[in-house]
Coordinates of C-alpha atoms (C1' of nucleotides) in Angstrom, one line a residue:
Chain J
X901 CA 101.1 113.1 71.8
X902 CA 101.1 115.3 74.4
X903 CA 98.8 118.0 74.6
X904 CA 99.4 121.3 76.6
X905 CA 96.4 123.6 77.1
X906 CA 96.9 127.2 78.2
X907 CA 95.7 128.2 81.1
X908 CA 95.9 130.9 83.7
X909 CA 98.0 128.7 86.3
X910 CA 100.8 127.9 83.6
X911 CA 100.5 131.2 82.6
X912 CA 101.2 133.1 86.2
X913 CA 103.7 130.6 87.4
X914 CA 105.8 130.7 83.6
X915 CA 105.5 134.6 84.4
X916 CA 106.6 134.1 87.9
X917 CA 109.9 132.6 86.3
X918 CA 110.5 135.4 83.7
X919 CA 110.4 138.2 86.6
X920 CA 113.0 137.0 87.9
X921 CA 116.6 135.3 87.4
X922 CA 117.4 133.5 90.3
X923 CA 117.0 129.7 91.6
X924 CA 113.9 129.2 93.8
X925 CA 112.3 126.5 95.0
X926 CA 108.6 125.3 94.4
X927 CA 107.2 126.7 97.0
X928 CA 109.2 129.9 97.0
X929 CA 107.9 130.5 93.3
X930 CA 104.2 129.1 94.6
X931 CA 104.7 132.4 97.3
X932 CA 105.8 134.3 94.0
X933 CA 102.6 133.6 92.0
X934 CA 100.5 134.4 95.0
X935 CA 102.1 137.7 95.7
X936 CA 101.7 138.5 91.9
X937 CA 97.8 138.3 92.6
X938 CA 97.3 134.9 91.1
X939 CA 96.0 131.9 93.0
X940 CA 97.9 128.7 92.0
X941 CA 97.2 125.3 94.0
X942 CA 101.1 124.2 95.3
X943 CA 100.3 121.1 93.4
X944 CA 99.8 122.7 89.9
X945 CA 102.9 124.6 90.7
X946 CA 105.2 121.5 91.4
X947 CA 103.2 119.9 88.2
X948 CA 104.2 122.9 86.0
X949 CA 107.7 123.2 87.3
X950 CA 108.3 119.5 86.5
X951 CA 106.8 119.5 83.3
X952 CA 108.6 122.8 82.1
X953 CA 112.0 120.8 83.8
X954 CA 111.5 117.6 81.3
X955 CA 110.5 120.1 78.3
X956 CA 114.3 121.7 79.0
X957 CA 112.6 124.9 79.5
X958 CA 113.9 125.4 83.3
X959 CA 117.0 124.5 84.3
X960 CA 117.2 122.7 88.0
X961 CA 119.7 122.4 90.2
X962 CA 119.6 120.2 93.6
X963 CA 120.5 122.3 96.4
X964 CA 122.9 120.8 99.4
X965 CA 120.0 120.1 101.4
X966 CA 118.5 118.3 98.8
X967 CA 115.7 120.6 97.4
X968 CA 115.0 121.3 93.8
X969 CA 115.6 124.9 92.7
X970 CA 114.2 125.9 89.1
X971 CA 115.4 128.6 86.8
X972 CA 114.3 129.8 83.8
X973 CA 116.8 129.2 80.5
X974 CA 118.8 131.9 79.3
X975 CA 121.4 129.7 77.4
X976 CA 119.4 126.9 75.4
X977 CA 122.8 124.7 74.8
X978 CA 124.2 123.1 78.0
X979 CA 125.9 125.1 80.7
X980 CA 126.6 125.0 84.7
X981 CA 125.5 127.5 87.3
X982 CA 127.3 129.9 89.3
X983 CA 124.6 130.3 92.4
X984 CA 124.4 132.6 95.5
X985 CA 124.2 130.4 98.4
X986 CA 122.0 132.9 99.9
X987 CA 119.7 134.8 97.2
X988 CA 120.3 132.3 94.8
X989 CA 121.3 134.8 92.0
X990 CA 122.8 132.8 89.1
X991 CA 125.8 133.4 86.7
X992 CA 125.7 130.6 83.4
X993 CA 128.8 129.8 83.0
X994 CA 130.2 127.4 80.5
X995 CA 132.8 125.2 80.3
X996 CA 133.9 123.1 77.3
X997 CA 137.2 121.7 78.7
X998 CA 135.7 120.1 81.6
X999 CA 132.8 118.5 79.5
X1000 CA 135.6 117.0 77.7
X1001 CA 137.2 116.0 80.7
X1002 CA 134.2 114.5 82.2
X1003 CA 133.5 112.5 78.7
X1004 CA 136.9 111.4 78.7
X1005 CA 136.9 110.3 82.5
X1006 CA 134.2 108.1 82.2
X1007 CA 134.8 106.3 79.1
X1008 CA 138.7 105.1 80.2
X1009 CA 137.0 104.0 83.6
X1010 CA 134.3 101.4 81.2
X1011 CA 131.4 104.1 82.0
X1012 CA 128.6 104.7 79.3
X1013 CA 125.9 106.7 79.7
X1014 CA 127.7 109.3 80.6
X1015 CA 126.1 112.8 82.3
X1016 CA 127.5 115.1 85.1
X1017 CA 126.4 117.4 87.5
X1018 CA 128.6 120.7 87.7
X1019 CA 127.7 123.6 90.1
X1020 CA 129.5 126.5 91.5
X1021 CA 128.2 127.6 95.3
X1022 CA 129.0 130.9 96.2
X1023 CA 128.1 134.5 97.9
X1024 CA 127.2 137.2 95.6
X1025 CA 128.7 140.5 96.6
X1026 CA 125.6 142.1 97.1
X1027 CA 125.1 139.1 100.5
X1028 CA 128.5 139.2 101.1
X1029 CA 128.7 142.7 102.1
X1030 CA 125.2 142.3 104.1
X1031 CA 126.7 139.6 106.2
X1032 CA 130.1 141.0 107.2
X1033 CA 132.1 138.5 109.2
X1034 CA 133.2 139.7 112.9
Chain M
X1335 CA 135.5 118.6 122.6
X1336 CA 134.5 116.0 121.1
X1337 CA 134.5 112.9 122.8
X1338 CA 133.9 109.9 120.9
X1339 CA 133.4 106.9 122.2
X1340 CA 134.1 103.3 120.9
X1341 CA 130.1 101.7 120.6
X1342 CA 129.2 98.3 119.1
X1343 CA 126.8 100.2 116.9
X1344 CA 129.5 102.4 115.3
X1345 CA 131.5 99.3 114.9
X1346 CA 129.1 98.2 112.7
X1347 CA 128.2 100.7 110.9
X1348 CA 132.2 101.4 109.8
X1349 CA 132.7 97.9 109.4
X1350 CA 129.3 98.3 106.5
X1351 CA 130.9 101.1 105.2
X1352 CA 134.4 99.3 104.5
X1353 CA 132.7 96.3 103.4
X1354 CA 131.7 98.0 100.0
X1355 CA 133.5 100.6 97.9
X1356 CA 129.8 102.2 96.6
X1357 CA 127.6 104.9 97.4
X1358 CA 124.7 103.8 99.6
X1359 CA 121.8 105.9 101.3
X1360 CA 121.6 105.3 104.9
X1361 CA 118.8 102.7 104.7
X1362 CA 120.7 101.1 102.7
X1363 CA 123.1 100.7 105.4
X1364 CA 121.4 100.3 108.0
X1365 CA 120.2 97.0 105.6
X1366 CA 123.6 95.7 105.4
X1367 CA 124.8 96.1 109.2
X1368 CA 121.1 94.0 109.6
X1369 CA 122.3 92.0 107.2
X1370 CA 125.9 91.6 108.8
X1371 CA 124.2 90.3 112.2
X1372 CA 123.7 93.5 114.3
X1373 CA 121.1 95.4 115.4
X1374 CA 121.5 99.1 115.1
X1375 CA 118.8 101.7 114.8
X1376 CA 118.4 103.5 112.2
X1377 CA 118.2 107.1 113.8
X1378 CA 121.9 105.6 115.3
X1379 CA 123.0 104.8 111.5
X1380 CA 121.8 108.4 110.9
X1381 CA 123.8 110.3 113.2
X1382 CA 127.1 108.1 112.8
X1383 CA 126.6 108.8 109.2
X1384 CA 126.5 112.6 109.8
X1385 CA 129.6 112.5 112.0
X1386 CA 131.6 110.9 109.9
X1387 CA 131.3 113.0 107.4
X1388 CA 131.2 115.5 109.6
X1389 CA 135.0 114.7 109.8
X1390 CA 135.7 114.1 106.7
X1391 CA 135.6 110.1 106.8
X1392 CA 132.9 109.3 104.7
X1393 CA 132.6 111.3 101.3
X1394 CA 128.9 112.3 100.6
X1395 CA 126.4 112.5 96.9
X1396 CA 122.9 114.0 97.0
X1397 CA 121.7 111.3 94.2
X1398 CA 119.5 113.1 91.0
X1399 CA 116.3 112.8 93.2
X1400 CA 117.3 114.4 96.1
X1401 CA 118.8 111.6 99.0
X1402 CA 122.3 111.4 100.7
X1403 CA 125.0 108.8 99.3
X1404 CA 127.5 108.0 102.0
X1405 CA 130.8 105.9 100.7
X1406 CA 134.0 105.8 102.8
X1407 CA 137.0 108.0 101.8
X1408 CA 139.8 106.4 100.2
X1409 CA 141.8 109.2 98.8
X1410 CA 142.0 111.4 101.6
X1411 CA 142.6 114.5 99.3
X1412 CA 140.1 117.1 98.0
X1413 CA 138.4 114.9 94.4
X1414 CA 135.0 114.0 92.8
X1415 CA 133.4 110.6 91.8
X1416 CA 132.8 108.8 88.6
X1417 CA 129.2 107.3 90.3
X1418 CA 127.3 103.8 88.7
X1419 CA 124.2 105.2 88.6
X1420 CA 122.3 101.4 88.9
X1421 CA 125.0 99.8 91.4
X1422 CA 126.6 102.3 92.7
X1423 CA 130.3 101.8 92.2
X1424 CA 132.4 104.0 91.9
X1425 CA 135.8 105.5 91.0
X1426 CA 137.4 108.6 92.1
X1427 CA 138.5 110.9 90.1
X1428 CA 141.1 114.2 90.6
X1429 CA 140.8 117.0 88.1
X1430 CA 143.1 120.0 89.2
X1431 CA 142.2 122.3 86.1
X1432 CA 138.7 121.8 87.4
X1433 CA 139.4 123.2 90.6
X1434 CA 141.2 126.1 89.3
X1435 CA 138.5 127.0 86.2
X1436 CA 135.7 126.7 89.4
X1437 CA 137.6 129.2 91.3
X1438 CA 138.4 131.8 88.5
X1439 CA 134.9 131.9 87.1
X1440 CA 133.3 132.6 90.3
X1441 CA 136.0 135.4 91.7
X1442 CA 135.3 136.6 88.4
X1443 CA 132.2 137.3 89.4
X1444 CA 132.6 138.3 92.5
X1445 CA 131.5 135.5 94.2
X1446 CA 133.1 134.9 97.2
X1447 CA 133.4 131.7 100.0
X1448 CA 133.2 129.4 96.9
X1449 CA 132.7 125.7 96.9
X1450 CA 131.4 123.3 94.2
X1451 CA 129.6 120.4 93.3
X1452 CA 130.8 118.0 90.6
X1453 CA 129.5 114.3 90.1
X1454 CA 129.9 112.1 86.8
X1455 CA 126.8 109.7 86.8
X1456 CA 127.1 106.8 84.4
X1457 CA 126.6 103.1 83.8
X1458 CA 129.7 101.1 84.7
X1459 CA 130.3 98.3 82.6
X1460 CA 128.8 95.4 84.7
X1461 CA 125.6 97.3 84.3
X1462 CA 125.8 97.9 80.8
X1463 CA 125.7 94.6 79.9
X1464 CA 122.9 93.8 82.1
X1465 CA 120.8 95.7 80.5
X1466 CA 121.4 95.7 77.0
X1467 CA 118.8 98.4 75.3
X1468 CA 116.7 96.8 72.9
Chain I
dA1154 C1' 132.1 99.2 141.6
dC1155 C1' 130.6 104.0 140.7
dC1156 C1' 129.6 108.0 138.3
dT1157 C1' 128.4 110.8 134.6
dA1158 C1' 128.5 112.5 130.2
dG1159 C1' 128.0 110.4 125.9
dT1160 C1' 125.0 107.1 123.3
dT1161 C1' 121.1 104.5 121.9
dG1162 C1' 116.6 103.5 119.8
dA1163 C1' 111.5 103.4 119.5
dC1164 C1' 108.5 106.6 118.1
dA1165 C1' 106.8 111.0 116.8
dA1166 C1' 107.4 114.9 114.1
dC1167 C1' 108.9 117.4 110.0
dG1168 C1' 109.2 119.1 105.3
dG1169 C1' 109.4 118.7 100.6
dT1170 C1' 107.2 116.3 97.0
dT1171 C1' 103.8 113.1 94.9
dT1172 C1' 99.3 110.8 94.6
dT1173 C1' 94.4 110.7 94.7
dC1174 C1' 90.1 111.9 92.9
dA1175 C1' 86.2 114.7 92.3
dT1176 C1' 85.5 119.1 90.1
dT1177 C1' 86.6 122.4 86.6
dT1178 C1' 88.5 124.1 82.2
dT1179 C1' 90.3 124.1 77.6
dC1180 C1' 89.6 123.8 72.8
dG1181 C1' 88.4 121.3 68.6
dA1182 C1' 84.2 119.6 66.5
dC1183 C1' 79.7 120.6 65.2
Chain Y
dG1311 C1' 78.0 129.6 70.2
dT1312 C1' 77.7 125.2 72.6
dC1313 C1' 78.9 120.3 73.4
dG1314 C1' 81.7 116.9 75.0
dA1315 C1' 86.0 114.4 75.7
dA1316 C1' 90.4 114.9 77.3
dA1317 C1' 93.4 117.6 80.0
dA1318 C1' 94.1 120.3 84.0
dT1319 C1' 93.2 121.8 88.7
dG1320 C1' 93.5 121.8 93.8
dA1321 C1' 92.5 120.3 98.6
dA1322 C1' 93.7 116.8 101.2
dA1323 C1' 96.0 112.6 102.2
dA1324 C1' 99.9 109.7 101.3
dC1325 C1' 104.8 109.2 100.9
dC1326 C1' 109.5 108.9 102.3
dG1327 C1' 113.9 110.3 103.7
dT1328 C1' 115.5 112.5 107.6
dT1329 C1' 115.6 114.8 112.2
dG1330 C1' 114.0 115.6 117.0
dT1331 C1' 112.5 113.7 121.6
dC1332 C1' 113.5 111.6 125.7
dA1333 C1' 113.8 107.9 128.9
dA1334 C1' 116.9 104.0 129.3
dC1335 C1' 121.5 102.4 128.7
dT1336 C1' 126.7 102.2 128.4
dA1337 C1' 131.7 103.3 127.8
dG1338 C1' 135.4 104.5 130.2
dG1339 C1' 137.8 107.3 133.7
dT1340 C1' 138.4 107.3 138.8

DNA sequence: ACCTAGTTGACAACGGTTTTCATTTTCGAC
DNA sequence: GTCGAAAATGAAAACCGTTGTCAACTAGGT
């Protein structure tokens, strides 16, 4: 069925996401693979990213503004995201009581179907301490 | 400050909003105050959009591919949504251990100025049976 | 009625993402 | 190794939701 070829593109961006462990967007890990030496067209990038997202190799996450941010898969099973607002460094973090909770939620209400979207915004101490208030 | 003023246009666009207890995007809106009789642009349907929610009138969902839901606020208190994905209906939904499990995992790990995201996307029951699977 | 700061809307601009399509590459078959 | 079909690439254009621009308009106090 499908057929996935190695090559040097899939190759640099795939390393682009193991060197690091943070949520960036397309064109931030497009910037990545350039400064790594590699050229990568921004479209091969977004192609990779979204085939890599439907495989369940990266995990996304929709910023507030409405971008997508991928991530490479530390935890295979299902988990949420603890994210820096600002550097985008990520904590997993897992949560069986509120998958339960969610599940159970929908179901009384008539809701099938059922998935959620759970994700923790924050600042990391490292950018908190950069950006000391007044 | 802020001086708000009492237009035709944001009439409207209210009177859309409390016609309908789902999520819509703001063309969507700006669709139904056409639809309603008026004539209101659609960069005016944008910004009363953002102001409301500015102040905390109209809840807000960035939808799985990236655009802004807008829904009037019934419960006036801090709470998430049980969201139709096809229709858009939805429920709201309060889950206090939630809140607290958020919080704890990210000052856990040193995360501070801490705010989350939590949707539950599913298929209400009127959409079920629409579209029974094969 | 008048004044003025707030508001409107047609249109252009923006930015992230997807599509197009001609060219290039992978990789199994020979 | 090399051939060739199918997959992949990338530059540019299209897309689409959203925001900015700015001249004309209006609500509401005086």
């Amino acid at each position: 069925m499908t057929e996935l070829r190695n090559t040097k593109q899939r190759i640099a961006v795939t390393a682009a996401l193991s060197a690091t462990d943070r949520f960036q967007s397309a064109q931030e890990l497009h910037l990545a693979v350039a400064l790594a030496g590699h050229s990568v067209g921004l479209t091969t990038v977004y192609r990779t990213l979204g085939a890599l997202a439907d495989s369940g190799d990266v995990d996304t996450v929709i910023s507030t503004d409405g971008q997508v941010l991928y991530r490479r898969c530390i935890e295979p099973s299902h988990h949420h995201h603890l994210v820096c607002r600002d550097c985008g460094r990520t904590v997993e973090v897992e949560g069986p009581q509120v998958e339960k909770w969610a599940d159970a939620v929908a179901t009384a209400n008539g809701y099938v179907d059922v998935s959620h979207t759970l994700e923790i915004f924050g600042r990391c101490s490292a950018c908190a301490t950069l950006r000391t208030p007044s």
